[in-house]
Amino acid sequence: MAARERLKQQLADALRASRADHTEIRLQRTWASTLAWRGSRLEAATTALEVGGTVRCLNRGKGWGTASFTGFGDLRAMVSRAHELSLAVPLDAPIRLAEVPAREADFLADLDGDVRDVPLSDKRALVDRLAQEMLGGDRRLADSYCAYQDAVIERWVATSEGVMLYDIRPDVRFTAAAVAREDNLQGRGVESWAGRVGWRSISRLEQAPRTAGRRAVALLRAERVRPGTYPVVLDPRAMGTLIHQTVGHLSEADGPGAAPGDEPILAPGRRVGPDILTVGDDGSAAGLPGSFAFDDEGAPTQNTLLLQHGVVVGRLHTRATAARAGVRPSGNARAAGYGDSPSARITNLYVSNGRGTLEELIGGIAFGLYCCDALAGSLQQSRYALTTGYGYLIRDGRLAELVQPVVLAGDFTEMLRRVDAVAGDFSWSPLAAGCTRSGSGALAVADGAPHTRFEGLAVVGDAG
Amino acid sequence: MIGILLEEARRRTTGADLTYKSDETTTLELRGGRVSSARVALSHGVSLRVQAGGRIGIAGATDDDAQGLLSRALASAAAGEAGQLALPGPSVWPAVGTHVARAATATVSDLAAPAQLLRDRLGTERLRVAASVSRSLGSVQVANSAGLGAAYDVTTVTLRLEATRMHGDRRLTLLARRAGADLPPLADLERWVAQVRQRLAWAERQVDVPSRVQRVGFLPSTMEILLEPVQQALVGRAALHGASPLARRRGTRVYSPEFSLVDDPLVDGRPGSRPFDDEGTPCRPLPLIERGVVENLIYDLETATRVGTTATGHARRTTFGKAQAAFSNLVLSPGTASWAGILEAIGDGLLVEQLASAGSMNLAGGAFSRVALVAWRVEGGEVTGLAPEVTIAGNAHELLGRIVAIGEEQVWIGSRAAPTVVLDGVTVY
């Protein structure tokens, strides 16, 4: 019997032995290798095998009891501990769970050249060459960093309601960062990429180091942008990150601003943006970092509209939040690691296409800012902040000189109201960094958007 | 597994060391003083480093397959970085308290009690109080082929509190975090209750703040914005890569003479307390900045070897990563200013309580720009009300050269102890 079938048998046995009203078990086995370069020196070449899982139990009138563990040891004992913890949590308001269809299925993604079969020395040779290429092009490149990580991830989700699901998927992520220095000036370039690919598609990484190196040199003598309010056009990466951090996280039904008793900022039916703004989340999209057939509670993933023509129409749900809202689970219950409990989280977040081109968007701007890429983004209470990667001034409707990265910040509802054009050039940005929320680990996600114009956004500082 | 692994590694390599960590953490979430969820997390993992063929290999695992782990570490060495480490031998470890039996045996009720006490104390204040409390029972074991084999046990109890009240349209959220080897002492809880009551009274009045360069008092809860750039510059790896503005200034005065910073792993019962680091190097208090003068940087074995110095006992290893130097307990020395003295030193300015986590921060250069989510206007040496959400900007390296006053009371937040610091020349807009 294959190892994965043996584990299914253990899962079924543990579920049968559970005395809880509801029991859910999730197991994960991750094989990974990591290589990191600083300058021309290899800093690390490591391999890891991470194995573990989580049991959650729920009883009538009680809260969640959760037990997480490393290894696949004694599942029955873990079920018993989770059940006892649930009994120790009396609740006045019962937790209800929306239904998930019972099903048994395996989802076996194409490993695309299994990275587990590729010797570490071959991976070293590839990344070594890329690291050298990044530094070798220009004497002004003073420092660089390259990080490559590949993984094969297996997951089992089983519940006492008849869900028994398994998937296996590949994952490759790569980050290249370069620093150029000359005459007390400094420029930084960062490129990252993540994909559901294996060794056969590894050539997709080739451009990232060279691009990062070129950008670092170009930014050396780029001017800084003075703080103030500008007409701004965001490229798909910057727009994707901005909407992820604001609309995305505020749509998570157990996320920020969603404390019990609070009216959500993005309340259903509320108009928060113009007609041209439509936003959704699609965990069922093919081949993206946040794509899965089922979420960490066993619910099928789907395409969920969040804003339609500027009006709030949907939220991202777990089984518990869906039951509270009286809707079906949206397939967004995600756990950052095998030891974490699932919460409502983004999968692949997108802004829908509008019409026109980048040229048409900047054509009407006498003096403004074109911001590209995103190094960081956040939302705290109602204030957003976005650190871009680089940008250009817009003068008389044309792109002009390169400028240092900036920090855009302000009230997010005001920001949404200021969207005044959305282009028709949508693209996905599968970034290597992933998505974190409130200190939890990073989840694989993609953000997608077309170029988008704002009538005015505040630049509060530079990040050069 | 550890003994077999090390024995096998001795036969097949020129050197090996490992860290084995296990932990059981119980976490309770509380809403309004009642437990709303309970979880337990059991984890263990081993990080193995080998030296073979003049190269270093690293592998980690959470399963019990010793042979598989060694094979992967050897494969890592075959493709790994060149290097040879002088592994430390057995030593006499310094005494430090890392484990408290009372915390280790605390029941779920014991753990929930502090949060319930706070709910009772603050119940009349129209506050929404949320809390989480976690108790970690851990052990750390370090062994190597030079004969070292040592272990210690750890308890860590962490209490996080959040009190929220609406003041008109403004949501005022007050946060507190306390972590230590023992259950939180009653005095700490009473201090927080008094602090919340004082803040609520201050918040009854909302006042404007002029946009200008002014004196600002940074409470201990905001010290990260000032200390992160200093910490970053004191890590040996930053010096190795030419990214530390302090490395070449050792022995010279860089900051105000009131500013002294020590890394102290031997303080009893704090989250960073430990007798030896994750490579087996004995720990000791290390002055980092002494009266404004740069004294020492921190090093793990590998970085120390590369720059030709000795490891300082600061290596941290996770199951899957390589060892990195990290601070243990950072202690910013207290000054002499009383609370009234702090407010007097600010004069007309701002007292900052909570900064947004987002904003602009150049860790290497020290420049920052952050929104103050909670700040208090000070006029004529007295707090006059709650300030609007203003932006605080400056350069940490420069500002620490313009210290006006340092408070006499030191507060522990996590693994950092700091007093209130008043600085001149902070931009507020």
XYZ file of N, CA, C and O in Angstrom, chain A residues 10-160:
604
model
N -4.909 5.617 8.445
C -4.712 6.119 9.822
C -5.682 7.266 10.134
O -6.204 7.393 11.243
N -5.877 8.125 9.133
C -6.811 9.242 9.323
C -8.221 8.729 9.585
O -8.912 9.198 10.504
N -8.645 7.765 8.780
C -9.996 7.216 8.939
C -10.141 6.571 10.319
O -11.171 6.741 10.999
N -9.110 5.849 10.762
C -9.161 5.201 12.081
C -9.275 6.249 13.193
O -10.058 6.091 14.144
N -8.468 7.313 13.073
C -8.481 8.348 14.117
C -9.830 9.062 14.157
O -10.350 9.384 15.233
N -10.410 9.316 13.000
C -11.722 9.982 12.952
C -12.797 9.102 13.573
O -13.673 9.581 14.297
N -12.714 7.803 13.283
C -13.710 6.862 13.847
C -13.610 6.834 15.367
O -14.611 6.694 16.073
N -12.365 6.988 15.874
C -12.168 6.891 17.326
C -12.537 8.179 18.062
O -12.616 8.197 19.290
N -12.748 9.251 17.329
C -13.010 10.544 17.982
C -14.363 10.554 18.689
O -15.364 10.069 18.161
N -14.385 11.169 19.879
C -15.647 11.306 20.624
C -16.246 12.698 20.442
O -17.261 13.034 21.018
N -15.589 13.544 19.649
C -16.082 14.914 19.448
C -17.228 14.926 18.440
O -17.357 14.028 17.612
N -18.039 16.001 18.503
C -19.130 16.140 17.535
C -18.594 16.383 16.134
O -19.170 15.954 15.146
N -17.521 17.132 16.064
C -16.898 17.387 14.755
C -15.388 17.261 14.915
O -14.795 17.830 15.841
N -14.749 16.558 13.998
C -13.292 16.397 14.037
C -12.738 16.633 12.642
O -13.307 16.163 11.646
N -11.643 17.352 12.611
C -11.008 17.679 11.326
C -9.503 17.455 11.495
O -8.910 17.907 12.477
N -8.893 16.731 10.570
C -7.451 16.465 10.657
C -6.792 16.911 9.353
O -7.286 16.607 8.266
N -5.700 17.625 9.496
C -4.937 18.058 8.311
C -3.472 17.686 8.530
O -2.899 17.974 9.584
N -2.900 17.007 7.556
C -1.492 16.606 7.630
C -0.743 17.215 6.447
O -1.313 17.408 5.377
N 0.534 17.470 6.650
C 1.326 18.025 5.548
C 2.750 17.492 5.615
O 3.340 17.387 6.688
N 3.274 17.151 4.436
C 4.685 16.742 4.346
C 5.333 17.612 3.279
O 4.896 17.633 2.128
N 6.366 18.356 3.665
C 7.028 19.277 2.737
C 8.494 18.903 2.604
O 9.223 18.861 3.603
N 8.889 18.605 1.387
C 10.315 18.396 1.083
C 10.802 19.677 0.432
O 10.160 20.181 -0.503
N 11.903 20.260 0.911
C 12.344 21.545 0.345
C 13.857 21.628 0.304
O 14.556 21.034 1.134
N 14.361 22.350 -0.662
C 15.785 22.698 -0.651
C 15.915 24.196 -0.874
O 15.088 24.816 -1.548
N 16.934 24.782 -0.260
C 17.136 26.232 -0.302
C 18.596 26.532 -0.586
O 19.490 25.920 0.000
N 18.838 27.450 -1.498
C 20.198 27.911 -1.757
C 20.199 29.430 -1.708
O 19.291 30.066 -2.244
N 21.190 30.002 -1.038
C 21.243 31.461 -0.904
C 22.649 31.964 -1.195
O 23.633 31.384 -0.719
N 22.731 33.005 -1.979
C 24.002 33.640 -2.302
C 24.029 35.057 -1.762
O 23.024 35.777 -1.842
N 25.146 35.480 -1.233
C 25.386 36.893 -0.939
C 26.605 37.278 -1.765
O 27.694 36.723 -1.567
N 26.460 38.203 -2.672
C 27.545 38.505 -3.602
C 27.876 37.257 -4.394
O 26.988 36.560 -4.879
N 29.154 36.936 -4.483
C 29.540 35.752 -5.241
C 29.756 34.561 -4.324
O 30.283 33.539 -4.733
N 29.366 34.679 -3.062
C 29.590 33.598 -2.108
C 28.299 32.872 -1.782
O 27.286 33.494 -1.470
N 28.377 31.550 -1.836
C 27.242 30.728 -1.427
C 27.104 30.803 0.090
O 28.045 30.506 0.815
N 25.959 31.227 0.570
C 25.749 31.361 2.010
C 25.114 30.111 2.601
O 25.323 29.788 3.754
N 24.285 29.448 1.846
C 23.597 28.272 2.391
C 23.121 27.365 1.276
O 22.716 27.821 0.212
N 23.241 26.076 1.526
C 22.642 25.074 0.640
C 22.043 24.037 1.576
O 22.762 23.191 2.111
N 20.776 24.134 1.840
C 20.161 23.280 2.855
C 18.991 22.499 2.269
O 18.368 22.922 1.290
N 18.711 21.381 2.912
C 17.515 20.630 2.555
C 16.695 20.398 3.828
O 17.241 20.383 4.930
N 15.409 20.246 3.658
C 14.533 20.103 4.820
C 13.413 19.118 4.526
O 12.937 19.026 3.391
N 13.038 18.387 5.539
C 11.847 17.540 5.447
C 10.980 17.895 6.652
O 11.352 17.622 7.792
N 9.854 18.531 6.381
C 8.992 19.016 7.455
C 7.679 18.239 7.414
O 6.978 18.230 6.399
N 7.383 17.595 8.532
C 6.228 16.704 8.584
C 5.412 17.042 9.822
O 5.964 17.159 10.910
N 4.111 17.229 9.644
C 3.300 17.518 10.817
C 1.841 17.701 10.467
O 1.435 17.525 9.307
N 1.048 18.052 11.476
C -0.380 18.193 11.231
C -1.104 18.869 12.368
O -0.511 19.235 13.393
N -2.386 19.030 12.183
C -3.256 19.666 13.173
C -4.590 18.933 13.253
O -5.151 18.552 12.219
N -5.068 18.739 14.471
C -6.422 18.202 14.690
C -7.255 19.298 15.328
O -6.788 19.977 16.258
N -8.472 19.490 14.820
C -9.399 20.430 15.473
C -10.680 19.686 15.822
O -11.214 18.926 15.005
N -11.158 19.926 17.029
C -12.415 19.294 17.462
C -13.387 20.367 17.935
O -12.981 21.400 18.487
N -14.648 20.091 17.708
C -15.708 21.005 18.122
C -16.845 20.185 18.707
O -17.205 19.139 18.152
N -17.367 20.671 19.839
C -18.496 19.997 20.488
C -19.630 20.991 20.702
O -19.384 22.199 20.799
N -20.851 20.471 20.786
C -22.022 21.347 20.973
C -21.871 22.209 22.227
O -21.560 21.693 23.299
N -22.042 23.532 22.038
C -21.947 24.443 23.175
C -20.528 24.749 23.613
O -20.316 25.432 24.611
N -19.561 24.234 22.865
C -18.150 24.428 23.233
C -17.402 25.091 22.083
O -17.891 25.142 20.947
N -16.177 25.553 22.393
C -15.358 26.185 21.372
C -14.397 25.189 20.730
O -14.422 23.992 21.026
N -13.550 25.731 19.859
C -12.572 24.870 19.199
C -11.527 24.368 20.204
O -11.035 25.121 21.029
N -11.178 23.117 20.074
C -9.996 22.565 20.735
C -9.051 22.118 19.637
O -9.471 21.444 18.694
N -7.800 22.533 19.734
C -6.857 22.290 18.640
C -5.573 21.674 19.172
O -5.057 22.115 20.195
N -5.061 20.688 18.461
C -3.758 20.100 18.812
C -2.934 19.995 17.535
O -3.379 19.398 16.556
N -1.761 20.602 17.544
C -0.869 20.469 16.387
C 0.382 19.725 16.816
O 0.719 19.677 18.000
N 1.075 19.152 15.832
C 2.157 18.225 16.182
C 3.127 18.074 15.019
O 2.756 18.295 13.861
N 4.377 17.737 15.323
C 5.324 17.360 14.283
C 5.332 15.845 14.175
O 5.074 15.149 15.152
N 5.643 15.366 12.980
C 5.588 13.922 12.735
C 4.154 13.487 12.502
O 3.211 14.270 12.679
N 3.976 12.235 12.108
C 2.631 11.700 11.890
C 2.294 10.665 12.950
O 1.525 9.750 12.713
N 2.937 10.836 14.141
C 2.861 9.815 15.184
C 1.482 9.302 15.561
O 0.825 8.633 14.784
N 1.044 9.673 16.751
C -0.157 9.057 17.304
C -1.366 9.960 17.058
O -1.714 10.807 17.880
N -2.030 9.768 15.927
C -3.154 10.638 15.575
C -4.295 10.519 16.573
O -4.950 11.501 16.913
N -4.533 9.291 17.056
C -5.644 9.096 18.010
C -5.424 9.926 19.268
O -6.360 10.515 19.815
N -4.168 9.950 19.759
C -3.872 10.718 20.977
C -4.096 12.209 20.731
O -4.602 12.932 21.601
N -3.730 12.667 19.544
C -3.912 14.086 19.224
C -5.411 14.429 19.134
O -5.840 15.498 19.571
N -6.187 13.534 18.565
C -7.638 13.743 18.495
C -8.211 13.835 19.905
O -9.031 14.712 20.212
N -7.726 12.982 20.767
C -8.218 12.968 22.142
C -7.886 14.294 22.853
O -8.722 14.873 23.557
N -6.659 14.808 22.638
C -6.275 16.070 23.291
C -7.111 17.237 22.766
O -7.532 18.110 23.520
N -7.329 17.266 21.456
C -8.129 18.350 20.882
C -9.556 18.299 21.421
O -10.155 19.340 21.731
N -10.092 17.101 21.550
C -11.452 16.934 22.088
C -11.530 17.455 23.524
O -12.443 18.216 23.888
N -10.531 17.095 24.340
C -10.534 17.557 25.740
C -10.427 19.078 25.828
O -11.074 19.722 26.671
N -9.603 19.666 24.962
C -9.473 21.129 24.976
C -10.785 21.794 24.566
O -11.168 22.828 25.112
N -11.473 21.205 23.608
C -12.770 21.761 23.201
C -13.737 21.758 24.385
O -14.444 22.744 24.621
N -13.740 20.678 25.139
C -14.650 20.585 26.285
C -14.335 21.639 27.349
O -15.198 22.017 28.144
N -13.078 22.141 27.352
C -12.672 23.139 28.351
C -13.065 24.557 27.948
O -12.737 25.515 28.639
N -13.741 24.707 26.807
C -14.091 26.042 26.307
C -15.607 26.184 26.179
O -16.171 26.013 25.104
N -16.297 26.501 27.287
C -17.751 26.686 27.191
C -18.082 28.008 26.489
O -17.458 29.026 26.767
N -19.014 27.973 25.568
C -19.390 29.179 24.827
C -20.882 29.435 24.970
O -21.682 28.489 24.979
N -21.271 30.719 25.051
C -22.686 31.073 25.045
C -23.242 30.998 23.622
O -24.327 30.481 23.393
N -22.480 31.567 22.682
C -22.925 31.557 21.281
C -22.274 30.377 20.578
O -21.051 30.345 20.438
N -23.065 29.386 20.174
C -22.452 28.186 19.583
C -21.772 28.484 18.248
O -22.192 29.377 17.514
N -20.710 27.723 17.965
C -20.047 27.830 16.662
C -20.739 26.866 15.717
O -20.849 25.670 16.003
N -21.251 27.400 14.616
C -21.845 26.522 13.596
C -20.918 26.480 12.392
O -20.189 27.444 12.120
N -20.968 25.389 11.670
C -20.124 25.234 10.480
C -21.003 25.047 9.258
O -21.905 24.195 9.269
N -20.766 25.832 8.203
C -21.494 25.629 6.955
C -21.083 24.288 6.353
O -19.953 23.819 6.555
N -21.988 23.703 5.625
C -21.744 22.348 5.094
C -20.685 22.339 3.994
O -20.607 23.254 3.183
N -19.905 21.273 4.010
C -18.956 20.999 2.934
C -19.297 19.614 2.395
O -19.508 18.689 3.192
N -19.373 19.463 1.072
C -19.782 18.155 0.534
C -18.792 17.047 0.891
O -17.575 17.248 0.826
N -19.339 15.895 1.308
C -18.478 14.737 1.570
C -17.898 14.244 0.243
O -18.625 14.146 -0.747
N -16.626 13.987 0.194
C -16.029 13.429 -1.028
C -14.644 12.880 -0.710
O -13.975 13.333 0.230
N -14.244 11.928 -1.518
C -12.889 11.375 -1.427
C -12.233 11.583 -2.772
O -12.783 11.192 -3.803
N -11.070 12.233 -2.785
C -10.409 12.486 -4.075
C -8.929 12.777 -3.855
O -8.523 13.250 -2.791
N -8.143 12.455 -4.901
C -6.720 12.807 -4.920
C -6.497 13.809 -6.046
O -7.026 13.631 -7.142
N -5.727 14.850 -5.793
C -5.419 15.851 -6.817
C -3.896 15.854 -6.999
O -3.164 16.367 -6.144
N -3.466 15.254 -8.082
C -2.038 15.052 -8.304
C -1.555 16.024 -9.375
O -1.754 15.802 -10.572
N -0.941 17.121 -8.962
C -0.445 18.108 -9.924
C 0.774 17.549 -10.649
O 1.506 16.707 -10.106
N 0.982 18.006 -11.869
C 2.193 17.648 -12.614
C 3.391 18.260 -11.886
O 3.443 19.475 -11.680
N 4.333 17.428 -11.463
C 5.491 17.948 -10.722
C 6.497 18.605 -11.668
O 7.488 19.191 -11.228
N 6.304 18.495 -12.963
C 7.037 19.294 -13.950
C 8.553 19.112 -13.824
O 9.314 20.073 -13.880
N 8.971 17.864 -13.620
C 10.386 17.601 -13.347
C 10.598 17.704 -11.851
O 10.860 18.787 -11.336
N 10.452 16.568 -11.174
C 10.435 16.544 -9.699
C 11.746 17.092 -9.130
O 12.820 16.511 -9.354
N 11.657 18.191 -8.404
C 12.879 18.828 -7.872
C 13.591 17.942 -6.845
O 14.777 18.121 -6.586
N 12.890 16.943 -6.304
C 13.528 16.043 -5.334
C 14.560 15.146 -6.008
O 15.468 14.621 -5.361
N 14.408 14.960 -7.331
C 15.325 14.076 -8.059
C 16.519 14.823 -8.632
O 17.395 14.208 -9.244
N 16.566 16.139 -8.477
C 17.655 16.931 -9.061
C 18.733 17.128 -7.997
O 18.435 17.608 -6.897
N 19.972 16.738 -8.301
C 21.032 16.911 -7.286
C 21.194 18.374 -6.896
O 21.044 19.268 -7.734
N 21.499 18.596 -5.612
C 21.702 19.951 -5.123
C 22.804 20.660 -5.925
O 22.760 21.878 -6.131
N 23.786 19.883 -6.393
C 24.894 20.486 -7.143
C 24.402 21.104 -8.459
O 24.927 22.122 -8.900
N 23.383 20.502 -9.098
C 22.828 21.086 -10.331
C 22.127 22.404 -10.037
O 22.230 23.371 -10.789
N 21.420 22.424 -8.906
C 20.725 23.667 -8.532
C 21.758 24.752 -8.203
O 21.613 25.907 -8.571
N 22.826 24.326 -7.523
C 23.877 25.279 -7.194
C 24.481 25.871 -8.463
O 24.711 27.076 -8.559
N 24.741 25.005 -9.445
C 25.362 25.483 -10.682
C 24.476 26.525 -11.361
O 24.954 27.562 -11.838
N 23.178 26.279 -11.388
C 22.251 27.222 -12.023
C 22.254 28.563 -11.302
O 22.455 29.629 -11.917
N 22.043 28.531 -9.980
C 21.901 29.792 -9.250
C 23.241 30.513 -9.152
O 23.304 31.739 -9.158
N 24.331 29.742 -9.116
C 25.671 30.321 -9.121
C 25.846 31.177 -10.384
O 26.305 32.321 -10.325
N 25.460 30.609 -11.521
C 25.587 31.337 -12.791
C 24.724 32.605 -12.778
O 25.189 33.681 -13.154
N 23.501 32.485 -12.288
C 22.619 33.648 -12.258
C 23.171 34.737 -11.335
O 23.121 35.927 -11.653
N 23.716 34.308 -10.188
C 24.281 35.282 -9.239
C 25.477 35.997 -9.861
O 25.648 37.210 -9.702
N 26.312 35.229 -10.574
C 27.484 35.846 -11.220
C 27.051 36.808 -12.312
O 27.619 37.891 -12.482
N 26.031 36.424 -13.071
C 25.544 37.293 -14.152
C 25.026 38.614 -13.601
O 25.227 39.670 -14.190
N 24.368 38.536 -12.447
C 23.810 39.755 -11.862
C 24.931 40.724 -11.484
O 24.840 41.917 -11.723
N 26.016 40.202 -10.902
C 27.105 41.057 -10.436
C 28.062 41.455 -11.544
O 28.673 42.513 -11.505
N 28.195 40.564 -12.532
C 29.259 40.736 -13.520
C 29.014 41.866 -14.499
O 29.937 42.359 -15.137
N 27.788 42.316 -14.623
C 27.459 43.258 -15.676
C 27.987 44.665 -15.460
O 28.176 45.401 -16.417
N 28.228 45.050 -14.215
C 28.535 46.464 -13.979
C 29.363 46.586 -12.703
O 28.991 46.061 -11.658
N 30.460 47.323 -12.766
C 31.350 47.442 -11.600
C 30.667 48.181 -10.448
O 31.098 48.125 -9.309
N 29.604 48.938 -10.740
C 28.919 49.685 -9.680
C 28.051 48.792 -8.797
O 27.588 49.215 -7.756
N 27.812 47.569 -9.238
C 27.022 46.649 -8.410
C 27.887 46.174 -7.255
O 28.837 45.414 -7.434
N 27.586 46.672 -6.061
C 28.450 46.444 -4.901
C 28.017 45.248 -4.068
O 28.808 44.650 -3.352
N 26.770 44.894 -4.127
C 26.269 43.826 -3.263
C 25.073 43.167 -3.942
O 24.382 43.808 -4.736
N 24.867 41.921 -3.614
C 23.696 41.244 -4.201
C 23.276 40.084 -3.317
O 24.039 39.607 -2.466
N 22.064 39.654 -3.522
C 21.520 38.528 -2.768
C 20.621 37.735 -3.705
O 19.801 38.302 -4.430
N 20.795 36.439 -3.720
C 19.935 35.553 -4.513
C 19.446 34.431 -3.603
O 20.255 33.823 -2.892
N 18.170 34.159 -3.613
C 17.645 33.036 -2.821
C 16.743 32.179 -3.701
O 15.822 32.702 -4.338
N 17.036 30.897 -3.733
C 16.246 29.952 -4.514
C 15.660 28.923 -3.558
O 16.350 28.417 -2.678
N 14.380 28.641 -3.694
C 13.788 27.578 -2.877
C 12.850 26.750 -3.735
O 12.054 27.298 -4.505
N 12.985 25.456 -3.629
C 12.010 24.591 -4.296
C 11.411 23.635 -3.273
O 11.975 23.403 -2.200
N 10.248 23.132 -3.593
C 9.561 22.258 -2.638
C 8.572 21.365 -3.367
O 8.095 21.691 -4.459
N 8.295 20.237 -2.745
C 7.153 19.402 -3.136
C 6.313 19.236 -1.867
O 6.826 18.810 -0.824
N 5.047 19.612 -1.966
C 4.195 19.667 -0.775
C 3.027 18.699 -0.926
O 2.292 18.746 -1.919
N 2.873 17.818 0.051
C 1.723 16.889 0.082
C 0.814 17.285 1.240
O 1.294 17.668 2.314
N -0.499 17.148 1.024
C -1.462 17.571 2.054
C -2.627 16.594 2.098
O -3.109 16.132 1.059
N -3.049 16.259 3.299
C -4.231 15.435 3.520
C -5.225 16.236 4.364
O -4.825 16.824 5.373
N -6.483 16.291 3.967
C -7.534 16.906 4.787
C -8.664 15.891 4.941
O -9.178 15.369 3.939
N -9.016 15.592 6.188
C -10.075 14.603 6.430
C -10.967 15.120 7.554
O -10.483 15.739 8.507
N -12.271 14.896 7.424
C -13.199 15.328 8.478
C -14.153 14.195 8.841
O -14.306 13.228 8.079
N -14.784 14.370 9.986
C -15.731 13.356 10.452
C -17.023 13.371 9.627
O -17.894 12.549 9.840
